[in-house]
Amino acid sequence: MRLRLSTLLPVGLFAVMGVVLFVGLNRDPKVLPSTLLNQPLPAFDLPPLAPGQPNLSSEAMKGGKLTLVNVFGSWCVSCRYEHPLLMRVSKDARFNLVGIDWKDTADDANQYLATYGNPYAQIGTDQGGRTAIDLGVSGAPETFVVDKQGKVRLRVPGPLTPEIWDKQIEPLIKESGAS
Amino acid sequence: MMRKLLFALFLILGSGLAHAVMPDEMLADPALEARAREISQNLRCLVCQNQSIDDSNASLAKDLRVIVRERLTAGDSNEQVMAYVVKRYGNYVLLKPPFQADTALLWLLPFLLMLAGLGAAYAYLRQQPAPEEGETTNDILKED
């Protein structure tokens, strides 16, 4: 049997479509690329949640340890989901875990932390949501891994999971400890 | 009956005009506000991803609308405002993606497909023998 172009063409097109659609199926449209990757963290200087505490500033993250910046809110359901993981890793001394309390009131946030525990070494409040927009936050929770040079190495939109922690964050922590 | 119909019509037509922009967000200057609306309609809401920030009630969309208006009031051009938001959220926030290397296929594919279709149609028509003089469709059908 001789294969003709008119037979091969539809089969070929079908194969191409199949590959494209298959790739499309496995991509999560909710995961947006971050414009901040390997860029310096945008400057911010946020007031603390509790009076008397220091401000949370992007400048203070340079030098010292790796910083995990976790954007949360007492109103955010998925934050509660990742909270036990944050509590667990907060004991780890290889990095600083800090929080940005986003679009929240101090009363609600304090009550939330009193109920579920406070994993953060430091907290800044962003009630107006300005810093969150500078960071390109699309929803809480969101976590940024910031290296000693103050550059964003990873952005995790949505709750942290043990899998994300082991595969994406742990290697960055190891790398920061080695250098 | 007629009044009810008219009322229903009014509701249906009116629904298209409903936007999420709150009166307290609007700028006093109508020209500036019109530009803000135009920009907002082209910016995607990050929470409900197929709505523009002009249509969305999400609080993040509201924050972005306010920022758009602030930038305009500060004297930014429409392009500068768009660039401000794109710098933070990437091209993803543009409901109309820009023409660039990785979107070339997206923009050109419809034209390529049309050309391919025209080419296929031309090739097909040329293969058909031209009907003989005076021959009708019925004659051709009878021959088989």
Short mmCIF file of C-alpha atoms in Angstrom, two decimals:
data_model
loop_
_atom_site.label_atom_id
_atom_site.label_comp_id
_atom_site.label_asym_id
_atom_site.label_seq_id
_atom_site.Cartn_x
_atom_site.Cartn_y
_atom_site.Cartn_z
CA MET A 1 0.00 0.00 0.00
CA ARG A 2 1.32 3.39 -0.93
CA LEU A 3 0.97 6.04 1.74
CA ARG A 4 -0.35 9.25 0.34
CA LEU A 5 0.01 12.73 1.71
CA SER A 6 -3.74 12.98 2.17
CA THR A 7 -3.59 9.98 4.51
CA LEU A 8 -0.49 11.03 6.39
CA LEU A 9 -1.47 14.65 6.91
CA PRO A 10 -4.51 14.09 9.16
CA VAL A 11 -2.61 11.49 11.17
CA GLY A 12 0.32 13.88 11.56
CA LEU A 13 -1.97 16.75 12.57
CA PHE A 14 -3.71 14.50 15.06
CA ALA A 15 -0.38 13.54 16.61
CA VAL A 16 0.71 17.18 16.93
CA MET A 17 -2.64 18.18 18.44
CA GLY A 18 -2.44 15.23 20.80
CA VAL A 19 0.98 16.27 22.10
CA VAL A 20 -0.05 19.94 22.50
CA LEU A 21 -3.26 19.09 24.32
CA PHE A 22 -1.54 16.50 26.51
CA VAL A 23 1.02 19.07 27.62
CA GLY A 24 -1.84 21.51 28.21
CA LEU A 25 -3.64 18.99 30.43
CA ASN A 26 -0.65 18.73 32.73
CA ARG A 27 -0.13 22.44 33.18
CA ASP A 28 -1.91 24.14 36.01
CA PRO A 29 -3.28 27.45 34.73
CA LYS A 30 -3.48 28.75 38.28
CA VAL A 31 0.29 28.67 38.70
CA LEU A 32 1.45 31.96 37.28
CA PRO A 33 5.05 32.70 36.45
CA SER A 34 6.57 35.19 38.83
CA THR A 35 8.22 38.28 37.41
CA LEU A 36 10.35 38.44 40.55
CA LEU A 37 12.30 35.21 40.08
CA ASN A 38 16.01 35.94 40.59
CA GLN A 39 15.17 39.62 40.99
CA PRO A 40 15.72 41.64 44.16
CA LEU A 41 12.74 41.57 46.50
CA PRO A 42 10.84 44.85 46.06
CA ALA A 43 11.59 47.23 48.91
CA PHE A 44 9.09 47.41 51.74
CA ASP A 45 9.02 48.53 55.34
CA LEU A 46 5.92 47.22 57.08
CA PRO A 47 4.66 48.13 60.54
CA PRO A 48 4.62 45.28 63.08
CA LEU A 49 1.52 43.46 64.25
CA ALA A 50 2.22 43.99 67.93
CA PRO A 51 3.25 47.47 69.09
CA GLY A 52 6.87 47.77 70.18
CA GLN A 53 8.14 45.21 67.68
CA PRO A 54 10.51 46.25 64.87
CA ASN A 55 9.23 46.89 61.35
CA LEU A 56 9.52 44.12 58.80
CA SER A 57 11.75 45.54 56.10
CA SER A 58 13.13 44.03 52.93
CA GLU A 59 16.46 45.70 53.67
CA ALA A 60 16.92 43.67 56.87
CA MET A 61 16.73 40.42 54.88
CA LYS A 62 20.06 41.00 53.21
CA GLY A 63 23.00 39.20 54.77
CA GLY A 64 22.51 36.66 57.51
CA LYS A 65 20.27 33.75 56.68
CA LEU A 66 17.87 32.67 53.98
CA THR A 67 14.44 34.21 54.54
CA LEU A 68 11.04 32.68 53.90
CA VAL A 69 8.42 35.36 53.48
CA ASN A 70 4.95 33.96 53.99
CA VAL A 71 1.94 36.07 52.99
CA PHE A 72 -1.04 35.13 55.16
CA GLY A 73 -4.25 36.41 56.65
CA SER A 74 -6.53 35.27 59.45
CA TRP A 75 -9.36 35.21 56.90
CA CYS A 76 -7.51 32.84 54.61
CA VAL A 77 -8.65 29.23 54.75
CA SER A 78 -5.70 27.72 52.87
CA CYS A 79 -3.36 29.47 55.32
CA ARG A 80 -4.84 27.40 58.09
CA TYR A 81 -4.16 24.33 55.97
CA GLU A 82 -0.44 25.07 55.69
CA HIS A 83 -0.16 26.36 59.26
CA PRO A 84 0.90 23.06 60.89
CA LEU A 85 3.75 22.80 58.39
CA LEU A 86 4.86 26.36 59.21
CA MET A 87 4.76 25.55 62.92
CA ARG A 88 6.92 22.50 62.30
CA VAL A 89 9.58 24.28 60.23
CA SER A 90 9.65 27.34 62.49
CA LYS A 91 11.95 25.42 64.81
CA ASP A 92 14.52 25.11 62.03
CA ALA A 93 17.37 27.56 62.67
CA ARG A 94 18.80 27.46 59.14
CA PHE A 95 16.46 30.18 57.89
CA ASN A 96 14.20 32.97 59.11
CA LEU A 97 10.48 32.56 58.66
CA VAL A 98 8.71 35.91 58.54
CA GLY A 99 5.08 36.72 57.82
CA ILE A 100 3.23 39.45 55.99
CA ASP A 101 -0.26 39.79 57.40
CA TRP A 102 -2.26 40.77 54.33
CA LYS A 103 -5.56 42.69 54.28
CA ASP A 104 -6.27 41.84 57.86
CA THR A 105 -6.96 43.57 61.15
CA ALA A 106 -4.48 43.39 64.01
CA ASP A 107 -7.16 41.99 66.33
CA ASP A 108 -8.11 39.16 63.99
CA ALA A 109 -4.48 38.33 63.22
CA ASN A 110 -3.47 38.27 66.89
CA GLN A 111 -6.40 36.04 67.72
CA TYR A 112 -5.52 33.71 64.84
CA LEU A 113 -1.91 33.42 66.01
CA ALA A 114 -2.96 32.96 69.63
CA THR A 115 -5.27 30.11 68.61
CA TYR A 116 -3.09 28.25 66.13
CA GLY A 117 0.39 29.30 67.25
CA ASN A 118 2.82 31.86 65.87
CA PRO A 119 5.47 30.36 63.58
CA TYR A 120 6.91 33.71 62.51
CA ALA A 121 10.11 35.26 63.81
CA GLN A 122 8.74 38.62 62.72
CA ILE A 123 5.51 39.91 61.21
CA GLY A 124 4.75 42.95 59.10
CA THR A 125 1.22 44.13 58.39
CA ASP A 126 0.02 45.10 54.94
CA GLN A 127 -3.55 46.17 55.57
CA GLY A 128 -3.84 48.24 52.42
CA GLY A 129 -2.41 45.47 50.25
CA ARG A 130 0.18 47.74 48.63
CA THR A 131 3.22 45.61 49.34
CA ALA A 132 1.37 42.48 48.24
CA ILE A 133 0.77 44.09 44.85
CA ASP A 134 4.42 45.12 44.63
CA LEU A 135 5.28 41.47 45.26
CA GLY A 136 2.82 40.31 42.61
CA VAL A 137 0.75 38.38 45.13
CA SER A 138 -2.41 36.98 43.60
CA GLY A 139 -3.82 35.32 46.70
CA ALA A 140 -2.93 34.10 50.15
CA PRO A 141 -1.08 32.09 51.14
CA GLU A 142 1.98 32.79 49.10
CA THR A 143 5.58 32.13 50.06
CA PHE A 144 8.78 33.69 48.77
CA VAL A 145 12.22 32.29 49.37
CA VAL A 146 14.69 35.18 49.56
CA ASP A 147 18.42 34.49 49.54
CA LYS A 148 21.15 36.35 51.43
CA GLN A 149 21.61 38.79 48.58
CA GLY A 150 17.96 39.76 48.92
CA LYS A 151 16.96 38.04 45.67
CA VAL A 152 13.79 36.05 45.23
CA ARG A 153 14.74 32.45 44.52
CA LEU A 154 11.31 30.84 44.61
CA ARG A 155 7.69 31.84 44.73
CA VAL A 156 5.11 29.33 45.89
CA PRO A 157 1.53 30.46 45.28
CA GLY A 158 -0.95 28.61 47.45
CA PRO A 159 -0.36 26.51 50.55
CA LEU A 160 2.98 24.86 51.18
CA THR A 161 2.90 21.08 51.19
CA PRO A 162 5.49 18.59 52.46
CA GLU A 163 6.16 17.72 48.81
CA ILE A 164 6.88 21.33 47.80
CA TRP A 165 8.98 21.70 50.91
CA ASP A 166 11.16 18.65 50.19
CA LYS A 167 11.52 19.18 46.47
CA GLN A 168 11.79 22.95 46.11
CA ILE A 169 12.56 24.64 49.40
CA GLU A 170 14.88 22.19 51.14
CA PRO A 171 17.43 22.29 48.24
CA LEU A 172 17.55 26.10 48.51
CA ILE A 173 18.12 25.88 52.28
CA LYS A 174 20.92 23.36 51.76
CA GLU A 175 22.47 25.59 49.10
CA SER A 176 22.40 28.62 51.40
CA GLY A 177 24.03 26.66 54.21
CA ALA A 178 26.82 25.42 51.97
CA SER A 179 27.92 28.79 50.67
CA MET B 1 -48.27 42.60 30.65
CA MET B 2 -46.55 45.15 28.45
CA ARG B 3 -45.11 46.89 31.49
CA LYS B 4 -43.73 43.64 32.84
CA LEU B 5 -42.11 42.88 29.52
CA LEU B 6 -40.59 46.34 29.38
CA PHE B 7 -39.31 45.95 32.91
CA ALA B 8 -37.74 42.58 32.04
CA LEU B 9 -36.14 44.12 28.95
CA PHE B 10 -34.81 46.96 31.08
CA LEU B 11 -33.24 44.49 33.51
CA ILE B 12 -31.66 42.42 30.75
CA LEU B 13 -30.22 45.42 28.92
CA GLY B 14 -29.13 47.03 32.17
CA SER B 15 -27.21 43.98 33.33
CA GLY B 16 -24.58 44.56 30.67
CA LEU B 17 -23.82 47.94 32.16
CA ALA B 18 -23.17 46.62 35.63
CA HIS B 19 -19.52 46.85 36.60
CA ALA B 20 -17.72 46.32 39.83
CA VAL B 21 -16.41 49.87 40.06
CA MET B 22 -17.71 51.49 43.23
CA PRO B 23 -18.68 55.15 43.26
CA ASP B 24 -16.07 55.93 45.93
CA GLU B 25 -13.31 54.61 43.67
CA MET B 26 -14.17 56.87 40.76
CA LEU B 27 -12.15 59.91 39.86
CA ALA B 28 -13.76 63.31 39.74
CA ASP B 29 -12.24 64.06 36.35
CA PRO B 30 -14.42 62.27 33.74
CA ALA B 31 -11.61 62.10 31.17
CA LEU B 32 -9.23 60.50 33.64
CA GLU B 33 -11.96 58.14 34.87
CA ALA B 34 -12.67 57.09 31.27
CA ARG B 35 -8.99 56.25 30.79
CA ALA B 36 -9.01 54.32 34.08
CA ARG B 37 -11.99 52.30 32.84
CA GLU B 38 -10.31 51.58 29.54
CA ILE B 39 -7.15 50.36 31.29
CA SER B 40 -9.08 48.30 33.85
CA GLN B 41 -11.01 46.52 31.12
CA ASN B 42 -7.75 45.23 29.69
CA LEU B 43 -6.27 44.03 32.97
CA ARG B 44 -7.03 40.55 34.18
CA CYS B 45 -8.21 39.92 37.70
CA LEU B 46 -5.70 37.55 39.32
CA VAL B 47 -8.28 35.90 41.53
CA CYS B 48 -11.06 35.13 39.05
CA GLN B 49 -8.89 34.72 36.06
CA ASN B 50 -11.28 35.28 33.19
CA GLN B 51 -12.68 38.57 34.41
CA SER B 52 -11.14 41.97 33.99
CA ILE B 53 -10.48 43.99 37.11
CA ASP B 54 -13.20 46.31 35.86
CA ASP B 55 -15.74 43.47 36.15
CA SER B 56 -14.47 41.72 39.24
CA ASN B 57 -15.66 42.21 42.79
CA ALA B 58 -12.56 40.57 44.25
CA SER B 59 -10.77 42.78 46.74
CA LEU B 60 -7.47 42.40 44.90
CA ALA B 61 -9.18 43.72 41.76
CA LYS B 62 -10.41 46.68 43.76
CA ASP B 63 -6.88 47.38 45.01
CA LEU B 64 -5.62 47.29 41.42
CA ARG B 65 -8.38 49.61 40.21
CA VAL B 66 -7.42 52.07 42.92
CA ILE B 67 -3.75 51.84 41.92
CA VAL B 68 -4.60 52.41 38.25
CA ARG B 69 -6.45 55.58 39.23
CA GLU B 70 -3.63 56.71 41.49
CA ARG B 71 -1.06 56.33 38.74
CA LEU B 72 -3.27 58.25 36.30
CA THR B 73 -3.77 61.04 38.80
CA ALA B 74 -0.01 61.15 39.29
CA GLY B 75 0.28 61.90 35.58
CA ASP B 76 1.19 58.49 34.10
CA SER B 77 0.25 57.70 30.52
CA ASN B 78 -1.98 54.67 29.86
CA GLU B 79 1.10 52.73 28.74
CA GLN B 80 3.00 53.62 31.92
CA VAL B 81 0.12 52.39 34.07
CA MET B 82 -0.03 49.11 32.15
CA ALA B 83 3.75 48.74 32.46
CA TYR B 84 3.49 49.33 36.22
CA VAL B 85 1.09 46.42 36.63
CA VAL B 86 2.88 44.16 34.12
CA LYS B 87 6.14 44.68 36.00
CA ARG B 88 4.51 43.15 39.06
CA TYR B 89 2.31 40.47 37.58
CA GLY B 90 3.82 39.75 34.16
CA ASN B 91 2.15 39.71 30.75
CA TYR B 92 -0.39 37.36 32.26
CA VAL B 93 -2.47 40.31 33.51
CA LEU B 94 -2.99 41.61 30.00
CA LEU B 95 -6.25 40.26 28.61
CA LYS B 96 -4.87 40.94 25.16
CA PRO B 97 -1.41 39.37 25.00
CA PRO B 98 1.30 41.43 23.29
CA PHE B 99 2.80 40.30 19.99
CA GLN B 100 6.24 38.87 20.77
CA ALA B 101 8.35 35.79 20.09
CA ASP B 102 6.47 33.37 22.35
CA THR B 103 3.03 34.62 21.30
CA ALA B 104 3.71 34.87 17.56
CA LEU B 105 2.10 31.48 16.93
CA LEU B 106 -0.98 32.52 18.88
CA TRP B 107 -1.47 35.62 16.75
CA LEU B 108 -0.46 34.17 13.38
CA LEU B 109 -2.07 30.73 13.55
CA PRO B 110 -5.54 31.87 12.37
CA PHE B 111 -4.01 33.45 9.26
CA LEU B 112 -1.78 30.42 8.62
CA LEU B 113 -4.79 28.11 8.92
CA MET B 114 -6.80 30.28 6.54
CA LEU B 115 -3.98 30.20 3.99
CA ALA B 116 -3.70 26.43 4.37
CA GLY B 117 -7.45 26.12 3.87
CA LEU B 118 -7.42 28.30 0.77
CA GLY B 119 -4.48 26.29 -0.60
CA ALA B 120 -6.29 23.01 0.04
CA ALA B 121 -9.47 24.32 -1.59
CA TYR B 122 -7.52 25.53 -4.62
CA ALA B 123 -5.72 22.18 -5.01
CA TYR B 124 -9.00 20.30 -4.68
CA LEU B 125 -10.84 22.43 -7.22
CA ARG B 126 -8.04 22.08 -9.74
CA GLN B 127 -8.23 18.30 -9.52
CA GLN B 128 -11.89 18.25 -10.58
CA PRO B 129 -12.31 18.01 -14.34
CA ALA B 130 -14.14 21.02 -15.70
CA PRO B 131 -17.72 20.12 -16.73
CA GLU B 132 -18.14 19.84 -20.48
CA GLU B 133 -19.98 22.48 -22.39
CA GLY B 134 -23.73 22.28 -21.86
CA GLU B 135 -23.44 19.47 -19.33
CA THR B 136 -25.63 19.83 -16.22
CA THR B 137 -25.22 18.33 -12.79
CA ASN B 138 -28.04 15.89 -13.60
CA ASP B 139 -26.11 14.62 -16.64
CA ILE B 140 -23.05 13.97 -14.53
CA LEU B 141 -25.08 12.09 -11.93
CA LYS B 142 -26.78 9.92 -14.58
CA GLU B 143 -23.44 8.77 -15.97
CA ASP B 144 -22.60 6.72 -12.85
#
